[in-house]
Coordinates of C-alpha atoms and ligand atoms in Angstrom, one line a residue:
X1 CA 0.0 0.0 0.0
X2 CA 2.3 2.3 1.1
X3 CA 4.6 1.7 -2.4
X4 CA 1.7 2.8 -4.2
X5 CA 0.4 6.2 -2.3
X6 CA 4.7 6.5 -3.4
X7 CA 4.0 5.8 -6.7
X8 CA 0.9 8.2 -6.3
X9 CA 2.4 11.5 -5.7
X10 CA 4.5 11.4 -8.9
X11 CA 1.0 11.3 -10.7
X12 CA -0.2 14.7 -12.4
X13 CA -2.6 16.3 -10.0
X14 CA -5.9 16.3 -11.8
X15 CA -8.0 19.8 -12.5
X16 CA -11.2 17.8 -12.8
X17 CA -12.3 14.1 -11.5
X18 CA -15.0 11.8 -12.8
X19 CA -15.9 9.2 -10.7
X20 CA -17.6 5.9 -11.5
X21 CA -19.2 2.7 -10.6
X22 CA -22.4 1.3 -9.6
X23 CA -24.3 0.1 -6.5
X24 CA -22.5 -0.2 -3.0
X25 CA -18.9 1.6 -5.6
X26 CA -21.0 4.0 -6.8
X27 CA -22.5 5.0 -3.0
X28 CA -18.1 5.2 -2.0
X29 CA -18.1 7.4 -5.3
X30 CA -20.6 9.7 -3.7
X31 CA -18.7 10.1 -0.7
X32 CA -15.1 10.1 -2.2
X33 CA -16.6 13.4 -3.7
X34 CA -17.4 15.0 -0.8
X35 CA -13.7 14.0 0.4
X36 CA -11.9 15.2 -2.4
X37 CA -13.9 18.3 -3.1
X38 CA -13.5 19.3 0.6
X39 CA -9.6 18.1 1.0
X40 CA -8.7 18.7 -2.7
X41 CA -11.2 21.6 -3.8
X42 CA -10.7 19.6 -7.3
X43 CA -14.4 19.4 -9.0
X44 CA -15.7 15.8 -8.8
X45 CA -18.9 14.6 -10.9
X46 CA -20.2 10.8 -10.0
X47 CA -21.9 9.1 -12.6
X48 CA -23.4 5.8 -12.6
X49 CA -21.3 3.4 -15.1
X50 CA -24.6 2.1 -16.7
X51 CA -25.5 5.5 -17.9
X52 CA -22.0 7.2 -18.5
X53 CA -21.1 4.6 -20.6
X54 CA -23.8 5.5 -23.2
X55 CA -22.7 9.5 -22.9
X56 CA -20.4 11.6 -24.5
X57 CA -18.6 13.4 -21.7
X58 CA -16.6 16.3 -22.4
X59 CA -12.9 15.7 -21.1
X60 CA -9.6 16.9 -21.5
X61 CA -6.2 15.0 -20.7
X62 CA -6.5 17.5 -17.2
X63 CA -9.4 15.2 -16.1
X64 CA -8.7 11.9 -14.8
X65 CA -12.1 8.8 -14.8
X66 CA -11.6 6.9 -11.2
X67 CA -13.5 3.7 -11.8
X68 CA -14.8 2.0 -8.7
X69 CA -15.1 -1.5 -8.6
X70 CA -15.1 -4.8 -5.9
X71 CA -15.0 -7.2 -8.3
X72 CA -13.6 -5.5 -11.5
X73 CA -15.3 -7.4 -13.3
X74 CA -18.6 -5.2 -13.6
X75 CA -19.9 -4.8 -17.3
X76 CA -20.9 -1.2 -17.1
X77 CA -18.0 -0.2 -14.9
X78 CA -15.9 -1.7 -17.9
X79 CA -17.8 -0.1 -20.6
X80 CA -16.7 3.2 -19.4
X81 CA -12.8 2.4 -19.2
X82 CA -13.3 1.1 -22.8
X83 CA -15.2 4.2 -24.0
X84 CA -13.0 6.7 -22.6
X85 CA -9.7 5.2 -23.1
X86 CA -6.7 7.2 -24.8
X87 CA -9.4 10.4 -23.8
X88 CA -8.1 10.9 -20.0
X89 CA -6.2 8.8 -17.8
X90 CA -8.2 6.0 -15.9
X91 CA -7.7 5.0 -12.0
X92 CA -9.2 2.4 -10.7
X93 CA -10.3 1.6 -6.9
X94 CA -10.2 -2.4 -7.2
X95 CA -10.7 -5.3 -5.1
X96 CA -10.0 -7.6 -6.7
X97 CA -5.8 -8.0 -8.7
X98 CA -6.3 -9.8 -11.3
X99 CA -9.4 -8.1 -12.6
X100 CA -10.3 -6.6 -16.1
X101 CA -10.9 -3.5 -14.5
X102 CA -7.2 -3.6 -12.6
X103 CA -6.0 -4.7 -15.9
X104 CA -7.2 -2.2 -18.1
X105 CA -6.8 1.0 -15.8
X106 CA -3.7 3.5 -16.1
X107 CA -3.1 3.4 -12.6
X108 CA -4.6 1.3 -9.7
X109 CA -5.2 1.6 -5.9
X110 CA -6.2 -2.0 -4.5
X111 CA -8.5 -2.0 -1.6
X112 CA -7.5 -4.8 -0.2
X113 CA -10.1 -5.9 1.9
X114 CA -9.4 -9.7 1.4
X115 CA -11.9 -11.6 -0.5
X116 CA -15.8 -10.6 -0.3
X117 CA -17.8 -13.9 0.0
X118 CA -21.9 -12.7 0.3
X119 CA -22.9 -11.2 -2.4
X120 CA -23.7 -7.5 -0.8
X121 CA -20.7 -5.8 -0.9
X122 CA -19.5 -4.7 2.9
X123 CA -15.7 -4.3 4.2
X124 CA -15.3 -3.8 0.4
X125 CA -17.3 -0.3 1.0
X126 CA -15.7 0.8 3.8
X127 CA -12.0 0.5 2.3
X128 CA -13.4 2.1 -1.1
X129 CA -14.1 5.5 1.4
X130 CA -10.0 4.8 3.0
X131 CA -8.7 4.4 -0.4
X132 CA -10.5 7.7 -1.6
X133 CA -9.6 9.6 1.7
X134 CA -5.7 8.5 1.5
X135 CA -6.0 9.6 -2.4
X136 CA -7.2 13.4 -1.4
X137 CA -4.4 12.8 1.2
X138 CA -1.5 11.7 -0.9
X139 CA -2.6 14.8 -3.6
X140 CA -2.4 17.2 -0.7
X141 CA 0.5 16.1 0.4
X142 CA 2.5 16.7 -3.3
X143 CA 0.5 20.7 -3.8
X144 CA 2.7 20.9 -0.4
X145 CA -0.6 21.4 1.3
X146 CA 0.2 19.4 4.2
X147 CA 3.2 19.0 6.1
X148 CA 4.5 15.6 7.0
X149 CA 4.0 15.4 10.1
X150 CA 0.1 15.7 10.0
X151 CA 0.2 13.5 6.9
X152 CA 1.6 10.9 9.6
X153 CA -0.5 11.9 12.3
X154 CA -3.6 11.4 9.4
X155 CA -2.7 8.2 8.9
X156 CA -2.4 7.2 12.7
X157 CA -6.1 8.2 12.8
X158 CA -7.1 5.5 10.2
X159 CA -5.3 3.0 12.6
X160 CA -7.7 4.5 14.9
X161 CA -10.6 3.4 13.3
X162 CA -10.3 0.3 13.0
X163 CA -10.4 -0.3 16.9
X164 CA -13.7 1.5 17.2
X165 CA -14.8 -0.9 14.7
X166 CA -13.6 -3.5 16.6
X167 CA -15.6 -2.3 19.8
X168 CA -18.8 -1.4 18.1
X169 CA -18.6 -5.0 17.0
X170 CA -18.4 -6.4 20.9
X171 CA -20.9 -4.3 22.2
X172 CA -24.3 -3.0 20.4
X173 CA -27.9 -3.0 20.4
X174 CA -28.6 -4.2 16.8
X175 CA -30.6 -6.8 17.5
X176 CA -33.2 -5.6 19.3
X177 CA -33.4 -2.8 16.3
X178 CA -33.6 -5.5 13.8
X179 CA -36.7 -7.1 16.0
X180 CA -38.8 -3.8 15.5
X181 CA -37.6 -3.7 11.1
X182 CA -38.1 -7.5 10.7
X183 CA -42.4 -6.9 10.4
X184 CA -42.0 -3.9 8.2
X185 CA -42.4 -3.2 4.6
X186 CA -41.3 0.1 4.2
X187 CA -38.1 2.1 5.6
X188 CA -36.7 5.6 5.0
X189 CA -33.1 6.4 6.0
X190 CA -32.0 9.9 6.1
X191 CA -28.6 12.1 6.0
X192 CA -26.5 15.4 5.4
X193 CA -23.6 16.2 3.8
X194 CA -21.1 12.9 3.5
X195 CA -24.3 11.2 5.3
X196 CA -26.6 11.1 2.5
X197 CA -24.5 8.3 0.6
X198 CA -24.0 6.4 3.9
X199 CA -28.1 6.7 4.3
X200 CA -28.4 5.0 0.5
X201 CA -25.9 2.7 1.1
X202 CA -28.0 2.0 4.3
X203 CA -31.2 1.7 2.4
X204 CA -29.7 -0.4 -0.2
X205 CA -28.5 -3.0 2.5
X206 CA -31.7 -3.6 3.5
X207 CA -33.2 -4.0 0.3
X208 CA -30.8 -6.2 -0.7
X209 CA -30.7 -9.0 1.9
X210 CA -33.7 -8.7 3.5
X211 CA -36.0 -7.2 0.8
X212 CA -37.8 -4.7 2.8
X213 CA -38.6 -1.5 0.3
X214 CA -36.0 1.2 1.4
X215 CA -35.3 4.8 0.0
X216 CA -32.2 6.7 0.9
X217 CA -32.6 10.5 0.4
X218 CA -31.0 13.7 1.6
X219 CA -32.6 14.8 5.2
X220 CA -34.0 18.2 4.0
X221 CA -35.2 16.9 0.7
X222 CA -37.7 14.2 3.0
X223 CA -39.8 17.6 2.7
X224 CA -40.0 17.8 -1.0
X225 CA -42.2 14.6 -1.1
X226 CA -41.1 11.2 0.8
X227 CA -42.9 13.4 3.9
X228 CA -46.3 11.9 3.0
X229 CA -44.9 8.5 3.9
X230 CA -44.6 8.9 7.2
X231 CA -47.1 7.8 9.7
X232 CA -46.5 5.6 13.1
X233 CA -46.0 2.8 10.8
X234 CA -42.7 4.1 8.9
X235 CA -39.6 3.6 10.5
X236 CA -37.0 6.3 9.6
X237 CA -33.8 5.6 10.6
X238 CA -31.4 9.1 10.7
X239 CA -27.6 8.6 10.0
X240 CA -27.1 12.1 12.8
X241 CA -23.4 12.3 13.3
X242 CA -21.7 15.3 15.9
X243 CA -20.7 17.3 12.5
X244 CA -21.4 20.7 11.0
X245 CA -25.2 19.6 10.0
X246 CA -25.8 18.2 13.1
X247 CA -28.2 20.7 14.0
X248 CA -30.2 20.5 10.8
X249 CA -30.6 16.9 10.5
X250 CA -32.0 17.4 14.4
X251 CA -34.8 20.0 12.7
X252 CA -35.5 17.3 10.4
X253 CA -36.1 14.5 12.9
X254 CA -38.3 17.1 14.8
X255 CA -40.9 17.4 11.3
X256 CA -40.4 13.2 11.5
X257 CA -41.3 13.3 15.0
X258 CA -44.5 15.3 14.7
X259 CA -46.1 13.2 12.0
X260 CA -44.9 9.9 14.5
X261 CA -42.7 8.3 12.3
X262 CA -40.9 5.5 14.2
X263 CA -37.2 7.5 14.6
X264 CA -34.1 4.8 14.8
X265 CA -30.7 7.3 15.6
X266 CA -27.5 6.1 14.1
X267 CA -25.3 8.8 16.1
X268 CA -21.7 9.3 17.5
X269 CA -23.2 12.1 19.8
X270 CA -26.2 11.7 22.4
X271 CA -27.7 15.0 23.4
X272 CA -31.0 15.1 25.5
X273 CA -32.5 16.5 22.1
X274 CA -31.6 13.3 20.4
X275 CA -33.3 11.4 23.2
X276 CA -36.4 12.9 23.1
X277 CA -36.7 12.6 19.6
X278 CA -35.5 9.1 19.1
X279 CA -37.2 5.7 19.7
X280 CA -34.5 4.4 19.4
X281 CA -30.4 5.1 19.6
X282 CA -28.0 3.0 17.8
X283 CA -25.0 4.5 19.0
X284 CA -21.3 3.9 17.2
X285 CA -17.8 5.2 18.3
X286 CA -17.1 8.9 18.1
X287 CA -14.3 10.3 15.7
X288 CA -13.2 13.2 15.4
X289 CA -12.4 13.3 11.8
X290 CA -15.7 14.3 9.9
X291 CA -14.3 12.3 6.6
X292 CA -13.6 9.0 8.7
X293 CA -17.1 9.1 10.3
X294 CA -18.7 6.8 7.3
X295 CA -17.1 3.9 8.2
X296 CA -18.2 3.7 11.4
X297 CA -21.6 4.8 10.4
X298 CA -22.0 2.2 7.6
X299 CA -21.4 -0.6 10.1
X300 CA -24.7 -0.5 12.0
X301 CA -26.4 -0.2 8.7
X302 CA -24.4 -3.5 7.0
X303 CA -25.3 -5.0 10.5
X304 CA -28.8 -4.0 10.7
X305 CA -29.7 -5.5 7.3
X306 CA -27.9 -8.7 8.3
X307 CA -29.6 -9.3 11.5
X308 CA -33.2 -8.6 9.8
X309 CA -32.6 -11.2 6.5
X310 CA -30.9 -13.4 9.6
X311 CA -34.0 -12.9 11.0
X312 CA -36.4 -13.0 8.4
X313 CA -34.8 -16.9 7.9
X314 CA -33.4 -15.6 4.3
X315 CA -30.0 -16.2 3.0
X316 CA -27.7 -13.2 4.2
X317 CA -24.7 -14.6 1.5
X318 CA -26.9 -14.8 -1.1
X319 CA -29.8 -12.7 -1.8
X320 CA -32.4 -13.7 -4.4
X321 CA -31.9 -12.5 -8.0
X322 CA -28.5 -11.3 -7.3
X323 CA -25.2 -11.7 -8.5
X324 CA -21.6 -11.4 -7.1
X325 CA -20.1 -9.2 -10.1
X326 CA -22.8 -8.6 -12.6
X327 CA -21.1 -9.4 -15.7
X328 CA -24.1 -8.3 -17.9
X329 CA -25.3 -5.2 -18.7
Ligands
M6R401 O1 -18.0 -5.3 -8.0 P1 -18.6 -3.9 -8.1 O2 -18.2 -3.1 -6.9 O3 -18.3 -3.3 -9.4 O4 -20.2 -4.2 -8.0 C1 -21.0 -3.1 -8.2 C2 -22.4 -3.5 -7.7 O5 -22.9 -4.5 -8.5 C3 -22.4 -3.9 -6.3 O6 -21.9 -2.9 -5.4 C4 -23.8 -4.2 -5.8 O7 -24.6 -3.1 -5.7 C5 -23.7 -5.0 -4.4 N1 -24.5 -6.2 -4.5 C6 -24.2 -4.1 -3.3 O8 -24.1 -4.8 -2.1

């Protein structure tokens, strides 16, 4: 890893980004946007592969494609490295080594998460998010942006995190969450800012393994329509980090509150507010580090959809319809 963040920083930084991929690599896409625009201030679009392939993007050799991809192997994903080859240089985030995507990509970053075995994709997400936060990192780091020394202490952070993982893992209240999903049809999960993707990702968890109907959408856009859902009967499950929105998501739970919905709190930060409004609190480690905060916030959500299919008596490793690496368009 550390060989190719080297080989990294003698890479061109980019004036303009284009990520791609689809489901769970397209949700990290969203994300690694808010990362890179935020660290970087370098313009990032994300496009789903399946439509991107089909356009005719306007590039420049200053604009680099980053193709996200577990399994490298996705049709769509590899449609838009064939398209736009020779037209800008192509990363690729990859799981998997000896993949088409890794093949065929100017430069790749490996994830490394070790082999991904059920068909949702899980640890795969969460290092997708490190790989795109070390990237923004690694850039920074060669415009002489950041000093060493924080670089290092950056990094030391990330070892951080994968303790807190580790005790969120011994000691949660999951199950009992999962109890009150498992009878459900419907769920909404809500976020702000880097929390919206994490709430999609959340949504598309559920869908996935235990085929409860689940939307993800932005917090303050619930009013623009998705509000009429919401009776007594509608859990909505808020990803409310301690972070700049904090206090907006909390206005949001309020307008869920009065028309009863059901409120489940994914949150790093328990304020009597966040009591009172709650049903109930899924609490996960606190980091300081707003751009870190996804991984820890994803893990109740990967969790939560496992313990309702578990549940539900379904097949968490392999979900109906469903393929590892869709290979098709
Ligand atoms: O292997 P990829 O990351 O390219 O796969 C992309 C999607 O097919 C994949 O993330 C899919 O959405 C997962 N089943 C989600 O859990």
């Amino acid at each position: 890893m550390e060989t190719t963040f080297k080989k990294l920083i003698k890479e061109k930084i980019p004036e303009r980004i284009i990520i791609t991929g689809c489901g769970t690599s397209w949700h990290a896409g969203l994300i690694g946007k808010y990362i890179i625009e935020d660290i970087l201030k370098i313009p990032v679009e994300v496009e789903y592969a399946s439509e991107l392939r089909y356009r005719k993007p306007v590039l420049n050799k200053k604009t680099i494609l980053i193709a996200i991809s577990q399994s490298g192997e996705t049709a769509d994903t590899i449609g838009v490295i064939r398209e736009l080859k020779g037209k800008c240089k192509i990363y690729s985030i990859c799981n998997v080594e000896k993949s088409t995507i890794a093949r065929e990509s100017d430069f790749v970053l490996f994830t490394q998460a070790g082999p991904e075995i059920g068909v949702a994709s899980t640890k795969s997400f969460t290092s997708q998010i490190l790989i795109l936060y070390l990237f923004s990192l690694s850039f920074l780091f060669k415009k002489g942006e950041l000093k060493k020394e924080i670089f290092y202490k950056r990094c030391y952070e990330v070892l951080k995190v994968k303790e807190k993982m580790e005790s969120f893992f011994q000691k949660n209240n999951i199950e009992e969450i999962a109890d009150i999903l498992i009878n459900k049809t419907n769920a909404l999960y809500l976020g702000k800012g880097i929390n919206f993707p994490v709430a999609l990702e959340g949504a598309l968890k559920l869908k996935e393994v235990s085929y409860i109907h689940a939307e993800g959408y932005p917090s303050a856009e619930m009013k623009h329509g998705p509000i009429a859902l919401i009776d007594e009967n509608m859990p909505v499950i808020f990803i409310c980090m301690e972070d700049r929105h904090l206090k907006k998501v909390i206005s949001n739970m309020e307008e869920v509150k009065t028309r009863k919905g059901y409120i489940i709190s994914i949150c790093d930060f328990i304020s009597d507010e966040i009591k009172r409004l709650s049903n109930k609190i899924l609490s996960v480690p606190h980091i300081e580090n707003e751009y870190l905060k996804p991984l820890l916030s994803s893990l109740p959500l990967q969790l939560l959809a496992y313990y309702v299919a578990k549940k539900k008596g379904l097949d968490v490793d392999k979900p109906r319809n469903l393929a590892k690496s869709v290979t098709v368009e």
